[in-house]
Amino acid sequence: MSTESIVDDDIEAKAKPLLFNSQTHEFFLPVRNQPKLILTPQRADDGERLVVLLNEPKVHTMLSAPPYPYTQKDAEDWIKIAQGFLPPLLEQIQKGSNYLDGCPVHVVRYLNEDNSDTLIGAIAIWRDADLGREDPIVPEDSEEAKQRAALNKSKPIGDPTIIWTIGYWLDPVYHGKGYMTDILATILEFATSRMNAKHIVGTSFEENPASMRVFIKNGFKQRPGVLRDYTLVKGQRRSLLLADWTRD
């Protein structure tokens, strides 16, 4: 189901706080306090830009999932996956569902003076599948961790006991401007109103305290200590900092 095919007279009311761009035929979300930033879905022509940014040392060394070196084939594969997440969410919007099983916009774009935009990062929220790090802590590849993840995945849309997690990255050129703090705040507002999220886990590598500070600025409470050598990333054990955002 394409975005264009679901547009009807009351789609904007169904999709709030998302807005619809009739020129690009996609939903978007303005970033709070940042008139130059929007969040959109992944586009088919994002590949070249993804290859540039996900090979940046300040980006790829702080991410667990994308391969390195990051190739055009990697980008093409990811775009297909990311676009595959969209149809179920669009269907939920079309049906007028009170709650969605995720956020249909995750790509951060900077609005240029000529009305074009530039991909500068991403932020995504999804049902947490790495629940071995919850109390009591168990190895991430253990059966207990897999059972916890399966239970979290099985819960119905809007269930307030779902545990979510958030990941993000930003072009280093735009670091130090406060952008990610406001981008995260925007996603939290969406998760509250359209996903009924009540518990979100934020993680960062121990070597990336700046990322943890962004979580803390948005009301996350950092867990004491470090989850030492917990996760295997590209053949190396990495230590994690964790924080929780909760609401009653």
mmCIF file of C-alpha atoms in Angstrom:
data_model
loop_
_atom_site.group_PDB
_atom_site.id
_atom_site.type_symbol
_atom_site.label_atom_id
_atom_site.label_comp_id
_atom_site.label_asym_id
_atom_site.label_seq_id
_atom_site.Cartn_x
_atom_site.Cartn_y
_atom_site.Cartn_z
ATOM 1 C CA MET A 1 0.000 0.000 0.000
ATOM 2 C CA SER A 2 1.551 3.294 -1.108
ATOM 3 C CA THR A 3 1.185 6.529 0.818
ATOM 4 C CA GLU A 4 -0.541 8.125 -2.159
ATOM 5 C CA SER A 5 -3.182 5.396 -2.341
ATOM 6 C CA ILE A 6 -4.460 5.963 1.190
ATOM 7 C CA VAL A 7 -4.951 9.717 0.993
ATOM 8 C CA ASP A 8 -8.569 10.737 1.530
ATOM 9 C CA ASP A 9 -10.388 13.811 2.768
ATOM 10 C CA ASP A 10 -9.840 13.128 6.461
ATOM 11 C CA ILE A 11 -6.410 11.493 6.315
ATOM 12 C CA GLU A 12 -4.702 14.392 8.067
ATOM 13 C CA ALA A 13 -7.105 14.068 10.977
ATOM 14 C CA LYS A 14 -6.408 10.339 11.168
ATOM 15 C CA ALA A 15 -2.651 10.863 10.979
ATOM 16 C CA LYS A 16 -2.167 13.703 13.483
ATOM 17 C CA PRO A 17 0.390 14.899 14.501
ATOM 18 C CA LEU A 18 1.814 13.752 11.139
ATOM 19 C CA LEU A 19 1.369 16.126 8.224
ATOM 20 C CA PHE A 20 1.056 15.172 4.559
ATOM 21 C CA ASN A 21 3.222 16.624 1.790
ATOM 22 C CA SER A 22 1.156 16.559 -1.400
ATOM 23 C CA GLN A 23 4.249 17.198 -3.542
ATOM 24 C CA THR A 24 6.341 14.292 -2.260
ATOM 25 C CA HIS A 25 3.275 12.155 -1.390
ATOM 26 C CA GLU A 26 4.614 11.304 2.042
ATOM 27 C CA PHE A 27 3.864 11.990 5.656
ATOM 28 C CA PHE A 28 6.300 14.128 7.595
ATOM 29 C CA LEU A 29 6.749 15.446 11.091
ATOM 30 C CA PRO A 30 8.208 18.885 11.861
ATOM 31 C CA VAL A 31 10.903 18.804 14.527
ATOM 32 C CA ARG A 32 10.052 20.749 17.656
ATOM 33 C CA ASN A 33 11.909 24.094 17.958
ATOM 34 C CA GLN A 34 13.799 23.424 14.699
ATOM 35 C CA PRO A 35 12.057 24.950 11.650
ATOM 36 C CA LYS A 36 14.814 23.663 9.352
ATOM 37 C CA LEU A 37 14.317 20.004 10.304
ATOM 38 C CA ILE A 38 11.675 17.445 9.397
ATOM 39 C CA LEU A 39 11.273 13.682 9.760
ATOM 40 C CA THR A 40 10.129 11.663 6.740
ATOM 41 C CA PRO A 41 10.015 8.049 5.587
ATOM 42 C CA GLN A 42 12.979 6.509 3.769
ATOM 43 C CA ARG A 43 13.062 7.418 0.076
ATOM 44 C CA ALA A 44 14.186 5.281 -2.839
ATOM 45 C CA ASP A 45 16.913 7.758 -3.793
ATOM 46 C CA ASP A 46 18.512 7.985 -0.323
ATOM 47 C CA GLY A 47 21.203 5.408 -1.110
ATOM 48 C CA GLU A 48 24.062 7.640 -2.196
ATOM 49 C CA ARG A 49 23.737 9.845 0.866
ATOM 50 C CA LEU A 50 23.507 6.835 3.206
ATOM 51 C CA VAL A 51 26.755 5.451 1.799
ATOM 52 C CA VAL A 52 28.545 8.734 2.496
ATOM 53 C CA LEU A 53 27.254 9.179 6.042
ATOM 54 C CA LEU A 54 27.409 5.574 7.254
ATOM 55 C CA ASN A 55 31.088 5.413 6.335
ATOM 56 C CA GLU A 56 31.841 8.454 8.492
ATOM 57 C CA PRO A 57 34.046 7.343 11.443
ATOM 58 C CA LYS A 58 32.052 9.408 13.951
ATOM 59 C CA VAL A 59 28.894 7.647 12.781
ATOM 60 C CA HIS A 60 29.688 4.016 12.017
ATOM 61 C CA THR A 61 31.827 3.449 15.124
ATOM 62 C CA MET A 62 28.850 4.352 17.324
ATOM 63 C CA LEU A 63 26.304 2.117 15.560
ATOM 64 C CA SER A 64 25.834 -1.601 16.013
ATOM 65 C CA ALA A 65 23.690 -2.624 13.050
ATOM 66 C CA PRO A 66 25.031 -1.117 9.795
ATOM 67 C CA PRO A 67 27.963 -3.002 8.262
ATOM 68 C CA TYR A 68 31.288 -1.303 7.634
ATOM 69 C CA PRO A 69 32.417 -0.500 5.021
ATOM 70 C CA TYR A 70 28.890 0.502 3.999
ATOM 71 C CA THR A 71 28.273 -0.126 0.294
ATOM 72 C CA GLN A 72 25.685 0.927 -2.257
ATOM 73 C CA LYS A 73 24.276 -2.612 -2.062
ATOM 74 C CA ASP A 74 23.945 -2.241 1.723
ATOM 75 C CA ALA A 75 22.045 1.005 1.203
ATOM 76 C CA GLU A 76 19.744 -0.517 -1.402
ATOM 77 C CA ASP A 77 18.997 -3.476 0.860
ATOM 78 C CA TRP A 78 18.274 -1.201 3.816
ATOM 79 C CA ILE A 79 15.969 1.070 1.800
ATOM 80 C CA LYS A 80 13.862 -1.965 0.832
ATOM 81 C CA ILE A 81 13.679 -3.057 4.475
ATOM 82 C CA ALA A 82 12.833 0.436 5.727
ATOM 83 C CA GLN A 83 10.151 0.935 3.093
ATOM 84 C CA GLY A 84 8.712 -2.441 4.053
ATOM 85 C CA PHE A 85 8.013 -1.156 7.575
ATOM 86 C CA LEU A 86 5.722 1.541 6.185
ATOM 87 C CA PRO A 87 2.638 -0.226 4.705
ATOM 88 C CA PRO A 88 1.366 -1.745 8.003
ATOM 89 C CA LEU A 89 1.620 1.647 9.708
ATOM 90 C CA LEU A 90 -0.150 3.370 6.813
ATOM 91 C CA GLU A 91 -2.911 0.774 7.013
ATOM 92 C CA GLN A 92 -3.299 1.441 10.733
ATOM 93 C CA ILE A 93 -3.623 5.162 9.981
ATOM 94 C CA GLN A 94 -6.149 4.541 7.214
ATOM 95 C CA LYS A 95 -8.272 2.437 9.564
ATOM 96 C CA GLY A 96 -8.307 5.281 12.081
ATOM 97 C CA SER A 97 -6.474 3.291 14.753
ATOM 98 C CA ASN A 98 -5.947 5.177 17.992
ATOM 99 C CA TYR A 99 -2.452 3.735 18.326
ATOM 100 C CA LEU A 100 0.257 2.737 15.864
ATOM 101 C CA ASP A 101 2.879 0.009 16.134
ATOM 102 C CA GLY A 102 5.729 2.412 15.487
ATOM 103 C CA CYS A 103 6.483 5.735 13.846
ATOM 104 C CA PRO A 104 6.244 5.954 10.028
ATOM 105 C CA VAL A 105 8.829 8.747 9.802
ATOM 106 C CA HIS A 106 12.428 8.246 10.893
ATOM 107 C CA VAL A 107 14.741 10.007 8.428
ATOM 108 C CA VAL A 108 16.052 13.413 9.531
ATOM 109 C CA ARG A 109 16.171 15.964 6.725
ATOM 110 C CA TYR A 110 17.485 19.525 6.658
ATOM 111 C CA LEU A 111 15.387 22.011 4.672
ATOM 112 C CA ASN A 112 17.510 24.020 2.249
ATOM 113 C CA GLU A 113 16.862 27.550 1.012
ATOM 114 C CA ASP A 114 15.897 26.293 -2.481
ATOM 115 C CA ASN A 115 13.067 24.141 -0.995
ATOM 116 C CA SER A 116 15.043 20.947 -1.424
ATOM 117 C CA ASP A 117 16.125 18.909 1.575
ATOM 118 C CA THR A 118 19.217 16.961 2.633
ATOM 119 C CA LEU A 119 19.321 13.685 4.537
ATOM 120 C CA ILE A 120 21.391 14.296 7.685
ATOM 121 C CA GLY A 121 20.486 11.452 10.022
ATOM 122 C CA ALA A 122 17.907 9.045 11.342
ATOM 123 C CA ILE A 123 15.996 8.208 14.499
ATOM 124 C CA ALA A 124 13.878 5.092 14.925
ATOM 125 C CA ILE A 125 11.729 3.623 17.660
ATOM 126 C CA TRP A 126 10.817 -0.059 17.704
ATOM 127 C CA ARG A 127 9.774 -2.828 20.066
ATOM 128 C CA ASP A 128 12.852 -3.735 22.065
ATOM 129 C CA ALA A 129 14.223 -7.153 21.091
ATOM 130 C CA ASP A 130 17.367 -6.938 23.247
ATOM 131 C CA LEU A 131 15.711 -7.718 26.555
ATOM 132 C CA GLY A 132 18.530 -9.759 28.034
ATOM 133 C CA ARG A 133 19.767 -6.469 29.472
ATOM 134 C CA GLU A 134 16.612 -6.129 31.611
ATOM 135 C CA ASP A 135 16.684 -7.231 35.253
ATOM 136 C CA PRO A 136 17.738 -9.941 35.848
ATOM 137 C CA ILE A 137 20.434 -9.543 33.188
ATOM 138 C CA VAL A 138 21.061 -12.595 31.008
ATOM 139 C CA PRO A 139 23.281 -13.073 27.919
ATOM 140 C CA GLU A 140 21.828 -11.394 24.834
ATOM 141 C CA ASP A 141 21.775 -14.662 22.872
ATOM 142 C CA SER A 142 20.265 -16.761 25.689
ATOM 143 C CA GLU A 143 16.914 -18.536 25.476
ATOM 144 C CA GLU A 144 15.588 -16.347 28.292
ATOM 145 C CA ALA A 145 16.431 -13.192 26.310
ATOM 146 C CA LYS A 146 14.727 -14.633 23.215
ATOM 147 C CA GLN A 147 11.609 -15.518 25.206
ATOM 148 C CA ARG A 148 11.397 -12.008 26.634
ATOM 149 C CA ALA A 149 11.706 -10.543 23.137
ATOM 150 C CA ALA A 150 9.026 -12.882 21.775
ATOM 151 C CA LEU A 151 6.633 -11.871 24.540
ATOM 152 C CA ASN A 152 7.278 -8.172 23.890
ATOM 153 C CA LYS A 153 6.666 -8.699 20.164
ATOM 154 C CA SER A 154 3.400 -10.568 20.772
ATOM 155 C CA LYS A 155 1.683 -7.804 22.732
ATOM 156 C CA PRO A 156 -1.168 -6.010 20.959
ATOM 157 C CA ILE A 157 -0.723 -2.548 19.470
ATOM 158 C CA GLY A 158 -1.180 0.095 22.152
ATOM 159 C CA ASP A 159 -0.395 -2.251 25.051
ATOM 160 C CA PRO A 160 1.156 0.015 27.709
ATOM 161 C CA THR A 161 3.506 -2.762 28.875
ATOM 162 C CA ILE A 162 5.404 -2.905 25.551
ATOM 163 C CA ILE A 163 9.075 -2.020 26.025
ATOM 164 C CA TRP A 164 10.368 0.198 23.218
ATOM 165 C CA THR A 165 13.868 1.265 22.309
ATOM 166 C CA ILE A 166 15.254 4.193 20.311
ATOM 167 C CA GLY A 167 18.341 4.516 18.154
ATOM 168 C CA TYR A 168 19.657 7.521 16.268
ATOM 169 C CA TRP A 169 22.583 8.992 14.370
ATOM 170 C CA LEU A 170 23.417 12.377 12.854
ATOM 171 C CA ASP A 171 25.827 13.715 10.250
ATOM 172 C CA PRO A 172 28.843 15.018 12.252
ATOM 173 C CA VAL A 173 28.589 18.333 10.389
ATOM 174 C CA TYR A 174 25.402 18.974 12.386
ATOM 175 C CA HIS A 175 26.708 17.884 15.790
ATOM 176 C CA GLY A 176 26.776 20.413 18.629
ATOM 177 C CA LYS A 177 23.714 22.353 17.496
ATOM 178 C CA GLY A 178 21.172 20.783 19.835
ATOM 179 C CA TYR A 179 19.370 19.157 16.914
ATOM 180 C CA MET A 180 19.223 15.625 18.266
ATOM 181 C CA THR A 181 17.816 16.759 21.616
ATOM 182 C CA ASP A 182 14.825 18.285 19.818
ATOM 183 C CA ILE A 183 14.530 15.396 17.360
ATOM 184 C CA LEU A 184 14.327 12.934 20.246
ATOM 185 C CA ALA A 185 11.777 15.146 22.033
ATOM 186 C CA THR A 186 9.641 15.127 18.874
ATOM 187 C CA ILE A 187 9.690 11.331 18.687
ATOM 188 C CA LEU A 188 8.834 11.040 22.386
ATOM 189 C CA GLU A 189 5.786 13.249 21.863
ATOM 190 C CA PHE A 190 4.688 11.060 18.969
ATOM 191 C CA ALA A 191 5.320 7.854 20.919
ATOM 192 C CA THR A 192 3.218 9.160 23.783
ATOM 193 C CA SER A 193 0.232 10.276 21.743
ATOM 194 C CA ARG A 194 0.174 7.734 18.887
ATOM 195 C CA MET A 195 1.864 4.611 20.311
ATOM 196 C CA ASN A 196 0.815 4.738 23.983
ATOM 197 C CA ALA A 197 4.469 4.215 24.881
ATOM 198 C CA LYS A 198 5.147 4.141 28.595
ATOM 199 C CA HIS A 199 8.621 2.588 28.778
ATOM 200 C CA ILE A 200 11.446 3.339 26.343
ATOM 201 C CA VAL A 201 15.036 2.151 26.739
ATOM 202 C CA GLY A 202 17.920 4.220 25.430
ATOM 203 C CA THR A 203 21.376 2.775 24.920
ATOM 204 C CA SER A 204 24.756 4.060 23.898
ATOM 205 C CA PHE A 205 28.230 2.616 23.790
ATOM 206 C CA GLU A 206 30.382 3.485 26.775
ATOM 207 C CA GLU A 207 32.622 5.529 24.447
ATOM 208 C CA ASN A 208 29.683 7.753 23.467
ATOM 209 C CA PRO A 209 28.574 9.674 26.585
ATOM 210 C CA ALA A 210 27.310 12.547 24.415
ATOM 211 C CA SER A 211 24.543 10.283 23.149
ATOM 212 C CA MET A 212 23.564 9.412 26.711
ATOM 213 C CA ARG A 213 23.383 13.122 27.560
ATOM 214 C CA VAL A 214 20.781 13.584 24.815
ATOM 215 C CA PHE A 215 18.640 10.912 26.472
ATOM 216 C CA ILE A 216 19.043 12.494 29.897
ATOM 217 C CA LYS A 217 18.059 15.943 28.579
ATOM 218 C CA ASN A 218 14.803 14.350 27.472
ATOM 219 C CA GLY A 219 13.921 12.877 30.843
ATOM 220 C CA PHE A 220 15.590 9.467 30.623
ATOM 221 C CA LYS A 221 17.087 8.175 33.872
ATOM 222 C CA GLN A 222 20.505 6.611 33.410
ATOM 223 C CA ARG A 223 20.966 3.220 35.006
ATOM 224 C CA PRO A 224 23.928 2.973 37.374
ATOM 225 C CA GLY A 225 27.104 1.337 36.152
ATOM 226 C CA VAL A 226 28.086 -0.066 32.791
ATOM 227 C CA LEU A 227 26.925 -3.263 31.109
ATOM 228 C CA ARG A 228 30.454 -4.440 30.546
ATOM 229 C CA ASP A 229 31.345 -6.248 27.276
ATOM 230 C CA TYR A 230 27.686 -7.161 26.855
ATOM 231 C CA THR A 231 27.060 -6.958 23.118
ATOM 232 C CA LEU A 232 28.977 -8.327 20.137
ATOM 233 C CA VAL A 233 29.348 -5.682 17.426
ATOM 234 C CA LYS A 234 31.256 -6.403 14.223
ATOM 235 C CA GLY A 235 33.391 -9.010 15.951
ATOM 236 C CA GLN A 236 34.167 -6.983 19.076
ATOM 237 C CA ARG A 237 32.627 -6.914 22.541
ATOM 238 C CA ARG A 238 31.241 -3.469 23.399
ATOM 239 C CA SER A 239 30.052 -2.069 26.726
ATOM 240 C CA LEU A 240 26.714 -0.286 27.071
ATOM 241 C CA LEU A 241 25.243 2.616 28.978
ATOM 242 C CA LEU A 242 21.486 2.338 29.494
ATOM 243 C CA ALA A 243 18.701 4.748 30.431
ATOM 244 C CA ASP A 244 14.950 4.486 30.857
ATOM 245 C CA TRP A 245 12.103 6.854 29.984
ATOM 246 C CA THR A 246 8.832 6.037 31.714
ATOM 247 C CA ARG A 247 5.458 7.661 32.263
ATOM 248 C CA ASP A 248 2.502 6.739 34.445
#
